[in-house]
mmCIF file of C-alpha atoms in Angstrom:
data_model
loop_
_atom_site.group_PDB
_atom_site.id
_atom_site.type_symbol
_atom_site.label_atom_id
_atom_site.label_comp_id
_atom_site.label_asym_id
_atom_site.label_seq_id
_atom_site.Cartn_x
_atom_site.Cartn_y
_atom_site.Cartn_z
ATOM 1 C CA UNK H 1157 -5.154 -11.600 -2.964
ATOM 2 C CA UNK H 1158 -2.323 -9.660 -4.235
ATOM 3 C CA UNK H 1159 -0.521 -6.809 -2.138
ATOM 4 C CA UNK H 1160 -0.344 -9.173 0.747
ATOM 5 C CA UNK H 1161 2.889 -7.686 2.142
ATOM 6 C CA UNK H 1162 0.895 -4.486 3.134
ATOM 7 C CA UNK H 1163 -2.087 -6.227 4.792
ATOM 8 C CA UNK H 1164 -2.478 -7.026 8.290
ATOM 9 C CA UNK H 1165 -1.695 -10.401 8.701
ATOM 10 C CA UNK H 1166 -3.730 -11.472 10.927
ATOM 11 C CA UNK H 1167 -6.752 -10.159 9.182
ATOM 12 C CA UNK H 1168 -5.349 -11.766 6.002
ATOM 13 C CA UNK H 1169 -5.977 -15.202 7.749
ATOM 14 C CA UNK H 1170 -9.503 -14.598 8.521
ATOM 15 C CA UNK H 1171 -10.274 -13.349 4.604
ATOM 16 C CA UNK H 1172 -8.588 -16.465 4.005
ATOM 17 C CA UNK H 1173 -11.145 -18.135 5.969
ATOM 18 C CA UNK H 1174 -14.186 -16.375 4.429
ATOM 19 C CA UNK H 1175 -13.445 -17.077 0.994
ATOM 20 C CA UNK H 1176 -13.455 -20.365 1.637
ATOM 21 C CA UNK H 1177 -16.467 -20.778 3.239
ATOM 22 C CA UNK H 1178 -17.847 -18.689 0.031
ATOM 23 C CA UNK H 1179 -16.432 -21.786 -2.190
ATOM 24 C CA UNK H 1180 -13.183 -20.164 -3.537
ATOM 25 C CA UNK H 1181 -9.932 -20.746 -3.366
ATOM 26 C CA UNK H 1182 -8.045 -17.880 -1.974
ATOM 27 C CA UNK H 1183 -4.311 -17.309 -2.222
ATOM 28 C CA UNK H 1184 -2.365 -14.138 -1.109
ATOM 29 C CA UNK H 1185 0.560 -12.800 -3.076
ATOM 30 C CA UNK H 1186 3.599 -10.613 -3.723
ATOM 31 C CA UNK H 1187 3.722 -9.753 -6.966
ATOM 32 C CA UNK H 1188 7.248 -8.145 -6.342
ATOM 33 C CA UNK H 1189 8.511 -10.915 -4.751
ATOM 34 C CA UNK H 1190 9.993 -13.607 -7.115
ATOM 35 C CA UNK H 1191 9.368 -16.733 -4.507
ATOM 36 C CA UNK H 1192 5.468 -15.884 -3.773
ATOM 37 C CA UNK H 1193 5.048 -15.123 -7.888
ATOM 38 C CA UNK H 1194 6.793 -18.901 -7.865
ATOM 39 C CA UNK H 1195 4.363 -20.414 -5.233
ATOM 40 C CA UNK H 1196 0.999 -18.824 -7.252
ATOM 41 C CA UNK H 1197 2.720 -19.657 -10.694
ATOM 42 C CA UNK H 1198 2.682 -23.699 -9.413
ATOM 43 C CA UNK H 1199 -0.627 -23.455 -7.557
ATOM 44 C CA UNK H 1200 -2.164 -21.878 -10.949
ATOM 45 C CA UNK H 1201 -0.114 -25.108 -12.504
ATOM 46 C CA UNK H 1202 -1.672 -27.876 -10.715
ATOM 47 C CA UNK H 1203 -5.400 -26.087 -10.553
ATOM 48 C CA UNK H 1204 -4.893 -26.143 -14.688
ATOM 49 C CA UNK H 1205 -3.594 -29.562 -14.486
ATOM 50 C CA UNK H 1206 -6.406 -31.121 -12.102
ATOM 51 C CA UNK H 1207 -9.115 -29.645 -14.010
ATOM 52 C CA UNK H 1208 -7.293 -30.728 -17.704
ATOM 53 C CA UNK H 1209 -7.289 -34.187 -15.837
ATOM 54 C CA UNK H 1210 -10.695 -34.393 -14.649
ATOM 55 C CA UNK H 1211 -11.835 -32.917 -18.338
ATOM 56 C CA UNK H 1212 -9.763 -35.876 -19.790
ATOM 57 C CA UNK H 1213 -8.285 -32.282 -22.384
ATOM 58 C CA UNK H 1214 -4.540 -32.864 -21.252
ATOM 59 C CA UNK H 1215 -3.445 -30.687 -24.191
ATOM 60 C CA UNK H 1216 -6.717 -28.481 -24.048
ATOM 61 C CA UNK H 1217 -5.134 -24.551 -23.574
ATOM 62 C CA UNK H 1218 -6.581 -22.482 -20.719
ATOM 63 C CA UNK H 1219 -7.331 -19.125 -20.439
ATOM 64 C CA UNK H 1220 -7.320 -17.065 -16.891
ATOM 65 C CA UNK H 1221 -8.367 -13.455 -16.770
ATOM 66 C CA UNK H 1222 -7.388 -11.034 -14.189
ATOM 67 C CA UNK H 1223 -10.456 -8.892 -12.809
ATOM 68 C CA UNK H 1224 -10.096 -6.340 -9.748
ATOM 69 C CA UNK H 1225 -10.943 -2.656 -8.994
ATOM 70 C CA UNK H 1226 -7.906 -0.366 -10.244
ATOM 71 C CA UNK H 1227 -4.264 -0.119 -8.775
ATOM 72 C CA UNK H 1228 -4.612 -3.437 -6.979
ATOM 73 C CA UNK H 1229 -1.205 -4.549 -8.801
ATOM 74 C CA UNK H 1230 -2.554 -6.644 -11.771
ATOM 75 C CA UNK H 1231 -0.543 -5.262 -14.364
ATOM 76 C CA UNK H 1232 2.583 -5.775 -12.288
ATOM 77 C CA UNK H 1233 0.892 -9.431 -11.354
ATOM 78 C CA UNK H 1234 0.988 -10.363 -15.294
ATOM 79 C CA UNK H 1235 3.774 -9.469 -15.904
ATOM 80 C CA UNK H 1236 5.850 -11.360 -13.023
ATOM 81 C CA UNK H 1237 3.600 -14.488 -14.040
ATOM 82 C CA UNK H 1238 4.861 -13.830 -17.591
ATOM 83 C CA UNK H 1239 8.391 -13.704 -17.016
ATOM 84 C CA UNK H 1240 8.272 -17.066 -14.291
ATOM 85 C CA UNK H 1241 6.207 -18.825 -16.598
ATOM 86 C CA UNK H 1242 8.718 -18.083 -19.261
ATOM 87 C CA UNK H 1243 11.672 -19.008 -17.330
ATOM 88 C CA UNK H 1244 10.061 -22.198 -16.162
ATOM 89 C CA UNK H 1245 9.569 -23.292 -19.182
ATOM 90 C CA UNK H 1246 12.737 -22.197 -21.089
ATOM 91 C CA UNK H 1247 11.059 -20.184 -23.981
ATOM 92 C CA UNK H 1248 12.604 -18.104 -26.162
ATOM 93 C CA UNK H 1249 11.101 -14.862 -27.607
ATOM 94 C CA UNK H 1250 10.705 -11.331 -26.668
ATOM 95 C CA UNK H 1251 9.237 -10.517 -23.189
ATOM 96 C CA UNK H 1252 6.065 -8.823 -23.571
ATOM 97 C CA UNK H 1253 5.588 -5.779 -20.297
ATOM 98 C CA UNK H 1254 2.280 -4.350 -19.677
ATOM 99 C CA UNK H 1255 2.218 -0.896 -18.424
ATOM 100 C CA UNK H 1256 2.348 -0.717 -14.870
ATOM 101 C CA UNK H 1257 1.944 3.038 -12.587
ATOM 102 C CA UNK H 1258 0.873 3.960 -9.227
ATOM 103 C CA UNK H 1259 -1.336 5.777 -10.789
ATOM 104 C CA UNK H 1260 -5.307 3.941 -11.326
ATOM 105 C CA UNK H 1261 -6.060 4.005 -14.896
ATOM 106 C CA UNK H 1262 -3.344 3.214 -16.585
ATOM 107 C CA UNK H 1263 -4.439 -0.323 -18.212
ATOM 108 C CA UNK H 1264 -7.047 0.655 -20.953
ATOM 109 C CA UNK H 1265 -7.364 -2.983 -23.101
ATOM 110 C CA UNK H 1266 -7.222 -6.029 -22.613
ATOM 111 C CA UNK H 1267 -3.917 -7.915 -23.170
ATOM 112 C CA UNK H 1268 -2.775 -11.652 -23.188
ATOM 113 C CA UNK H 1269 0.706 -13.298 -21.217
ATOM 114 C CA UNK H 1270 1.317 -17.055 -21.563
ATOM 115 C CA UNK H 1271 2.486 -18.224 -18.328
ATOM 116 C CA UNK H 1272 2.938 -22.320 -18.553
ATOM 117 C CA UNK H 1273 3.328 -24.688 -21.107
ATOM 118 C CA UNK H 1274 1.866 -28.380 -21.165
ATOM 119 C CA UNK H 1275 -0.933 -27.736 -21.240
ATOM 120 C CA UNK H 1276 -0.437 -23.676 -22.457
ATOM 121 C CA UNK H 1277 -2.119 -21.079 -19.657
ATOM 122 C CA UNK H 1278 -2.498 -17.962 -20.895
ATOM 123 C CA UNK H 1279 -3.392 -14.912 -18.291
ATOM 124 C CA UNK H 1280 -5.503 -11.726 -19.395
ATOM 125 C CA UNK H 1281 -4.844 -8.214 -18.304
ATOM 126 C CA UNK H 1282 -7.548 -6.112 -17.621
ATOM 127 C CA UNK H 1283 -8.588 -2.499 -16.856
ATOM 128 C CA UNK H 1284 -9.631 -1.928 -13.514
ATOM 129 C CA UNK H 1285 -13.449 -1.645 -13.002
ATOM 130 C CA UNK H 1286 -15.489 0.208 -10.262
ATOM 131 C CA UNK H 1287 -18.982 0.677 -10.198
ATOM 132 C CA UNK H 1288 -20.600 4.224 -11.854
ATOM 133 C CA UNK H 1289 -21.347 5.529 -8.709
ATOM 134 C CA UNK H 1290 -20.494 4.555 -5.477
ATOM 135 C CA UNK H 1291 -22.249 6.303 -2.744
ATOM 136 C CA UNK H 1292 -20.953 5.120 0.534
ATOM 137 C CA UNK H 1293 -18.791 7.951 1.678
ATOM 138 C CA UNK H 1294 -16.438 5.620 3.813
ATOM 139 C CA UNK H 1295 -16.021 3.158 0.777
ATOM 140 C CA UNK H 1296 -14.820 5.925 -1.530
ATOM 141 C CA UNK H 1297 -11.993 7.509 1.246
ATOM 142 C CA UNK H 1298 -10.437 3.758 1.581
ATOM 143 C CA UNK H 1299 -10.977 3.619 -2.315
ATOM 144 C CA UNK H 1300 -9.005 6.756 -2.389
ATOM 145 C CA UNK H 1301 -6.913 6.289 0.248
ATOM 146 C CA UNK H 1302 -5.300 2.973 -1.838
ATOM 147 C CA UNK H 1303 -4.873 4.559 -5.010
ATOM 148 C CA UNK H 1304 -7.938 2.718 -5.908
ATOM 149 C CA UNK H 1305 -9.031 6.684 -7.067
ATOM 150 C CA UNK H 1306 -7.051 9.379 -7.839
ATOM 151 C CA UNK H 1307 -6.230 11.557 -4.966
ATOM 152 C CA UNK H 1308 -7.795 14.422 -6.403
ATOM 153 C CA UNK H 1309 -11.357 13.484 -5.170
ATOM 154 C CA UNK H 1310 -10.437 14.324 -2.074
ATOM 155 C CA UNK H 1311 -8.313 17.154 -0.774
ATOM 156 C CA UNK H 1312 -4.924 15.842 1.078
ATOM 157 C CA UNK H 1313 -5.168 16.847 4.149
ATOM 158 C CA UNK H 1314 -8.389 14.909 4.615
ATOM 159 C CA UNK H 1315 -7.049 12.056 3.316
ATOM 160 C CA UNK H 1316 -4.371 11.975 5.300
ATOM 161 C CA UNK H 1317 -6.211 12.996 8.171
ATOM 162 C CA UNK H 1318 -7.990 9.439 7.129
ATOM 163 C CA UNK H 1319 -5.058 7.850 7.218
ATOM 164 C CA UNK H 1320 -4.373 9.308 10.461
ATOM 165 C CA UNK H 1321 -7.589 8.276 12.405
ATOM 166 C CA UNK H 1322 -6.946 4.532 11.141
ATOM 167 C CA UNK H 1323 -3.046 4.762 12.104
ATOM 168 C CA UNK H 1324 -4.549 5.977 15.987
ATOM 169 C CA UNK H 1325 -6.931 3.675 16.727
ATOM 170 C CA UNK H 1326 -4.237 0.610 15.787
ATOM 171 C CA UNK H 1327 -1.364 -0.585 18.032
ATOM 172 C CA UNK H 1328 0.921 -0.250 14.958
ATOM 173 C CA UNK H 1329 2.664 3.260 16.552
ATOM 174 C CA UNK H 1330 3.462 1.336 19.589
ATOM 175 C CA UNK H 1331 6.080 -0.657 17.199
ATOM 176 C CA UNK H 1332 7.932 2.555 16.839
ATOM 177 C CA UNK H 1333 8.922 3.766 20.321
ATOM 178 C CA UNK H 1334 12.548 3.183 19.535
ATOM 179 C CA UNK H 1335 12.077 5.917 17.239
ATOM 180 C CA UNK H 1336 11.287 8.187 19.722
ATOM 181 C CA UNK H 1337 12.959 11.753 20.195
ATOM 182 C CA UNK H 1338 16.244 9.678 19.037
ATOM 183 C CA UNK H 1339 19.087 12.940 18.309
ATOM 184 C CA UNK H 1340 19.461 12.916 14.791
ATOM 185 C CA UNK H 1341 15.984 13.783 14.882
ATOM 186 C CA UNK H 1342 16.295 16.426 17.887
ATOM 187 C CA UNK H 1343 19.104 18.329 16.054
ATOM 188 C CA UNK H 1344 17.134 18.036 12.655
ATOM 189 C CA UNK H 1345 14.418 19.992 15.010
ATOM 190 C CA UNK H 1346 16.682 22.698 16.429
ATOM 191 C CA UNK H 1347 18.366 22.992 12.929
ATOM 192 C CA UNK H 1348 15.071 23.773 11.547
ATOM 193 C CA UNK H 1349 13.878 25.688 13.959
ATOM 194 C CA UNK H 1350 16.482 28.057 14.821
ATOM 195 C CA UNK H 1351 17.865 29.134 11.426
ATOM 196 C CA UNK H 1352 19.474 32.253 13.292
ATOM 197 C CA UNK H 1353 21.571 30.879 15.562
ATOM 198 C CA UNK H 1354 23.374 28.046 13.775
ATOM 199 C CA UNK H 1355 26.434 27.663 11.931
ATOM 200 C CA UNK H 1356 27.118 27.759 8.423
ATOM 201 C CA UNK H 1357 27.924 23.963 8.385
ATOM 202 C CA UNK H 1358 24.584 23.230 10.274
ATOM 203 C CA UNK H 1359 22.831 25.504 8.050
ATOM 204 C CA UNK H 1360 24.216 23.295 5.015
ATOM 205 C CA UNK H 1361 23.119 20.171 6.446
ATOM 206 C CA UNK H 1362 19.539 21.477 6.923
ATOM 207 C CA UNK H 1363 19.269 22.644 2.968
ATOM 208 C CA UNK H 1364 20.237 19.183 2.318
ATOM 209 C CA UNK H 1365 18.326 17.777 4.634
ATOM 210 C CA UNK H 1366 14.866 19.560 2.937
ATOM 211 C CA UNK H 1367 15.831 18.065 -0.136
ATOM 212 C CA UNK H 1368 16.320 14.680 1.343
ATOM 213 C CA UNK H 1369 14.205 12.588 -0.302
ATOM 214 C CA UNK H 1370 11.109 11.699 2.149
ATOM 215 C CA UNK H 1371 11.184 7.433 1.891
ATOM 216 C CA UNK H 1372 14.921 7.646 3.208
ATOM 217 C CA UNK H 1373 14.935 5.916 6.444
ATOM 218 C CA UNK H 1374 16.469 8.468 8.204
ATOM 219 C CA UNK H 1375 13.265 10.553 7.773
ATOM 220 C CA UNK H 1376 10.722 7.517 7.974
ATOM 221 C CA UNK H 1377 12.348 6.513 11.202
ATOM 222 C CA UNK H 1378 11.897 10.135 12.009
ATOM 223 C CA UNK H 1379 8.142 10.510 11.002
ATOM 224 C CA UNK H 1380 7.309 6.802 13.026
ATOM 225 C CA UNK H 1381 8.824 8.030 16.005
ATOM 226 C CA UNK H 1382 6.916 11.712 15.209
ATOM 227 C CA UNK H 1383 3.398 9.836 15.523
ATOM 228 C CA UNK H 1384 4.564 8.108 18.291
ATOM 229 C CA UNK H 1385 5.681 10.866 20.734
ATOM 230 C CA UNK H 1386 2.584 12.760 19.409
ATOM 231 C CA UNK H 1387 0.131 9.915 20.293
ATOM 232 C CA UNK H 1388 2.292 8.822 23.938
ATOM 233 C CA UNK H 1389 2.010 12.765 24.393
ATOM 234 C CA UNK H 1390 -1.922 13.412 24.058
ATOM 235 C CA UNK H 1391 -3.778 13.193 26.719
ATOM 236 C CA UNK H 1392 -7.260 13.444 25.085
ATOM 237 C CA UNK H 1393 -9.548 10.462 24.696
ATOM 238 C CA UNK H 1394 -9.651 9.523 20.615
ATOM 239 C CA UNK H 1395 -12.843 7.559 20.917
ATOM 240 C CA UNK H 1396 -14.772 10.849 21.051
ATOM 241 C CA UNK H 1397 -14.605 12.678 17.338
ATOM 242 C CA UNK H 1398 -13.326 15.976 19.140
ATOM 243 C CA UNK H 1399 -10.418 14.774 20.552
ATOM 244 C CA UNK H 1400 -9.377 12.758 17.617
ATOM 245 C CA UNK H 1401 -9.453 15.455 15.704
ATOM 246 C CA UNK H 1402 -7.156 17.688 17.679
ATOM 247 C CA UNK H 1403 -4.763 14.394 17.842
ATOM 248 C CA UNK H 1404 -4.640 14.766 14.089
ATOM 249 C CA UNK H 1405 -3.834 18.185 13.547
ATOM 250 C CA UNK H 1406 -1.126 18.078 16.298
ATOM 251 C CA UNK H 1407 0.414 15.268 13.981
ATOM 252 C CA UNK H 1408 0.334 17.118 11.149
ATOM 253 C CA UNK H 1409 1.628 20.159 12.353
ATOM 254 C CA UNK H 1410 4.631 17.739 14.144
ATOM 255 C CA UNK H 1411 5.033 15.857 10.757
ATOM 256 C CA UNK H 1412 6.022 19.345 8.734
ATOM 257 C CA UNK H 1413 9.839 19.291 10.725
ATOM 258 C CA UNK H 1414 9.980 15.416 10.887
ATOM 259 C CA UNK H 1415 9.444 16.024 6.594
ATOM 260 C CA UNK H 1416 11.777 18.396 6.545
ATOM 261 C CA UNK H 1417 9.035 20.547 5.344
ATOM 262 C CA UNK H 1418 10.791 24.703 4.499
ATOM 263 C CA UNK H 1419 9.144 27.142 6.564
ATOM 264 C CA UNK H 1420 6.709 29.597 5.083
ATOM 265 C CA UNK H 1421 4.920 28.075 2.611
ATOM 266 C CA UNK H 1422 1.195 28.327 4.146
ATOM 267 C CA UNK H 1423 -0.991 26.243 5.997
ATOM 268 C CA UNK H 1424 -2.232 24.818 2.467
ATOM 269 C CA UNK H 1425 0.554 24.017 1.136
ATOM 270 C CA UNK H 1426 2.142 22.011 4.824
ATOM 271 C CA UNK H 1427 -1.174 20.300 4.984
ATOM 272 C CA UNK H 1428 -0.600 19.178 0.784
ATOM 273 C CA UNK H 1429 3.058 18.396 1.123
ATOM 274 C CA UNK H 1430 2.560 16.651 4.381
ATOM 275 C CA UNK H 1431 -0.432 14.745 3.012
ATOM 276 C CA UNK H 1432 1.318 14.176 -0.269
ATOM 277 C CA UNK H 1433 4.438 12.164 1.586
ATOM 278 C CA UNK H 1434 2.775 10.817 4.450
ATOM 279 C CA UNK H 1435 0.230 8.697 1.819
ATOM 280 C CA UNK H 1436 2.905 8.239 0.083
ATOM 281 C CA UNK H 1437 4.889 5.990 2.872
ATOM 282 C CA UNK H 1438 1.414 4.479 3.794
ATOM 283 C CA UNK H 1439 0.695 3.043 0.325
ATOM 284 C CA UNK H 1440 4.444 1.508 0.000
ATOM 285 C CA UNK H 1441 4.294 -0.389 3.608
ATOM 286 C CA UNK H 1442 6.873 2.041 5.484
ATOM 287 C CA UNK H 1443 4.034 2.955 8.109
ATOM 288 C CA UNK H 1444 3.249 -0.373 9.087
ATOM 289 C CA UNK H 1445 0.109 -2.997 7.429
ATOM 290 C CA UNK H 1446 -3.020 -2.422 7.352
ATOM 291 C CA UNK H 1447 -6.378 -4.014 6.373
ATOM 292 C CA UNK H 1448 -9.279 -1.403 5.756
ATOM 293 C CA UNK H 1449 -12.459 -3.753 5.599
ATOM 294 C CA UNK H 1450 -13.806 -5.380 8.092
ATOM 295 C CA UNK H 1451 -14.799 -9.375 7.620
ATOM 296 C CA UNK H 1452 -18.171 -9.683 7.113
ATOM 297 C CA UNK H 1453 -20.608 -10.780 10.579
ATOM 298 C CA UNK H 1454 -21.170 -14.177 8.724
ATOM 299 C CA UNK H 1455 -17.903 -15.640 9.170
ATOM 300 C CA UNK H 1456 -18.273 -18.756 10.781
ATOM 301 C CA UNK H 1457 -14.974 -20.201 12.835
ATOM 302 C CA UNK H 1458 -14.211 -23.865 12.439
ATOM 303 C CA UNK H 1459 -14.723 -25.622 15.993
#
C-alpha cells in the first residue's frame, strides 16, 4: 500500500485488516521516505528468503512485479527499492531511474531494478492498468480526483467541488481553527480588496503576494483556515444536497483571495485556477489525509 502518508490512518488499519482476512500480506509505504523504503526493502528480504528456504533454491533468483492502476507511485517505488537495495548491498554500477510524473501515463514498458543480492530480487516496473470502461460515475471522480485520470475528464471546478464535499463531511477542517482569520491573512484580504486606497508599499506586497507560489505555507495556512471560517460560518445543514452545494460555492468564491487569485479574470477562469491549486494541495497531503473507499461490509473484527 504505497502513498500511506496521505491516507487516513485509521482507515489504513482496517484495509490492513481486510487484506488479511483475504490471505495477503499487506504492508503500507512511503516511497519518499528512506526509513519506510528500508522497512519494505527487509520485509521483501525475508519473504524471498523464507520462500528460497522452504523451496530448498537458496541461490534460486526471484522476480517481483509491480501491478497497480496509474499514478499510485510505482515508478517512484522502484526506483527507491533500487537505490536501497543497491546501497545495502554495496554494488557498484550505474543507477538505473525510471521515469516518474504526477502525471498518469507516463510508464509505457516494462522495466527491471535489482533490489537484493543473496539470493538476487529483481522488481518489475509496470504501466498502470485500468479497466476499458469503467462506468460507475463515483469510481471515475475519486479515479480522477487522485491523478489516477487526467484531470481533463472532468472540468475543475467539479472536481474540486468533489474534493470539497469529501473535505465537509470530515472532521479534518476542525484541525485548522488556529488558522482562522489570523492577520496576515486579514491584511492579505483588505490588500486585495481595496486596491484604491492603499499605499504604494502595500500595493507591492500584494503583486508579490499573487505571484506567491500557492504550496507556501503562508497561503496553505491561509486556505485551511479559509475552509474553516467558511464551514464554522454556514449555517445550512450539508446532509441535504442543496445546502452542500451552496457551502461549496461560498468556499470557492472565499478560496479566490486566500489564493491570491487577480481580480477580473471571469468566473471560469477563478473556478479553474482555484480548482487547479486547491487539487493540487489535496493530492500532496497539505489539506489533511484522506481515504476515498469505503471497507467492504464483509470485514470481520477479531474478538
Amino acid at each position: 500500500m504505497n502513498k500511506i502518508d496521505l491516507a487516513d490512518q485509521t482507515q489504513v488499519k482496517g484495509w490492513m485488516r481486510y487484506f488479511e482476512q483475504q490471505n495477503c500480506i499487506p504492508y503500507g509505504v512511503n516511497s519518499h521516505n528512506k526509513d519506510s523504503v528500508k522497512g519494505l526493502l527487509n520485509f521483501i528480504q525475508a519473504q524471498v528468503r523464507g520462500l528460497c528456504k522452504a523451496n530448498h533454491h537458496a541461490s534460486e533468483t526471484i522476480t517481483i512485479m509491480l501491478v497497480g492502476i496509474p499514478n499510485v507511485g510505482k515508478s517512484a517505488l522502484a526506483n527507491s527499492l533500487h537505490q536501497m537495495g543497491r546501497i545495502s548491498a554495496a554494488e557498484k554500477g550505474r543507477l538505473k531511474h525510471a521515469t516518474v510524473s504526477p502525471q498518469p501515463g507516463e510508464t509505457k514498458d516494462i522495466s527491471s531494478f535489482k533490489i537484493g543480492s543473496h539470493p538476487n530480487i529483481y522488481l518489475l516496473d509496470t504501466p498502470g492498468i485500468l479497466p476499458c470502461m469503467i462506468h460507475d460515475a463515483e469510481l471515475c471522480s475519486k479515479l480522477v480526483l487522485t491523478g489516477a485520470i487526467r484531470d481533463g475528464l472532468i472540468e475543475q471546478k467539479e472536481l474540486a467541488r468533489y474534493f470539497l464535499a469529501i473535505l465537509n463531511l470530515s472532521d479534518q477542517y476542525k484541525k485548522w481553527a488556529k488558522f482562522s482569520a489570523n492577520e496576515d491573512r486579514l491584511l492579505s484580504f483588505i490588500e486585495h480588496k481595496e486596491e484604491g486606497s492603499i499605499s504604494s508599499k502595500l500595493e507591492m506586497r500584494q503583486k508579490k503576494q499573487h505571484m506567491m507560489d500557492h504550496t507556501q505555507d503562508l497561503i496553505v495556512n491561509d486556505v485551511r483556515g479559509t475552509i474553516f471560517d467558511t464551514i464554522s460560518c454556514f449555517d445550512g445543514d450539508i446532509e441535504l444536497e442543496e445546502d452542500m452545494i451552496k457551502l461549496m460555492e461560498a468556499e470557492l468564491v472565499a478560496l479566490r483571495d486566500a489564493f491570491r487569485v487577480p481580480q477580473g479574470l471571469g468566473e471560469y477562469v477563478y473556478n479553474r485556477v482555484v480548482g487547479v491549486k486547491l487539487l493540487d494541495l489535496y493530492r500532496s497531503g497539505r489539506l489533511g489525509h484522506y481515504t476515498l473507499d469505503t471497507l467492504p461490509l464483509t470485514l470481520h473484527h477479531p474478538l
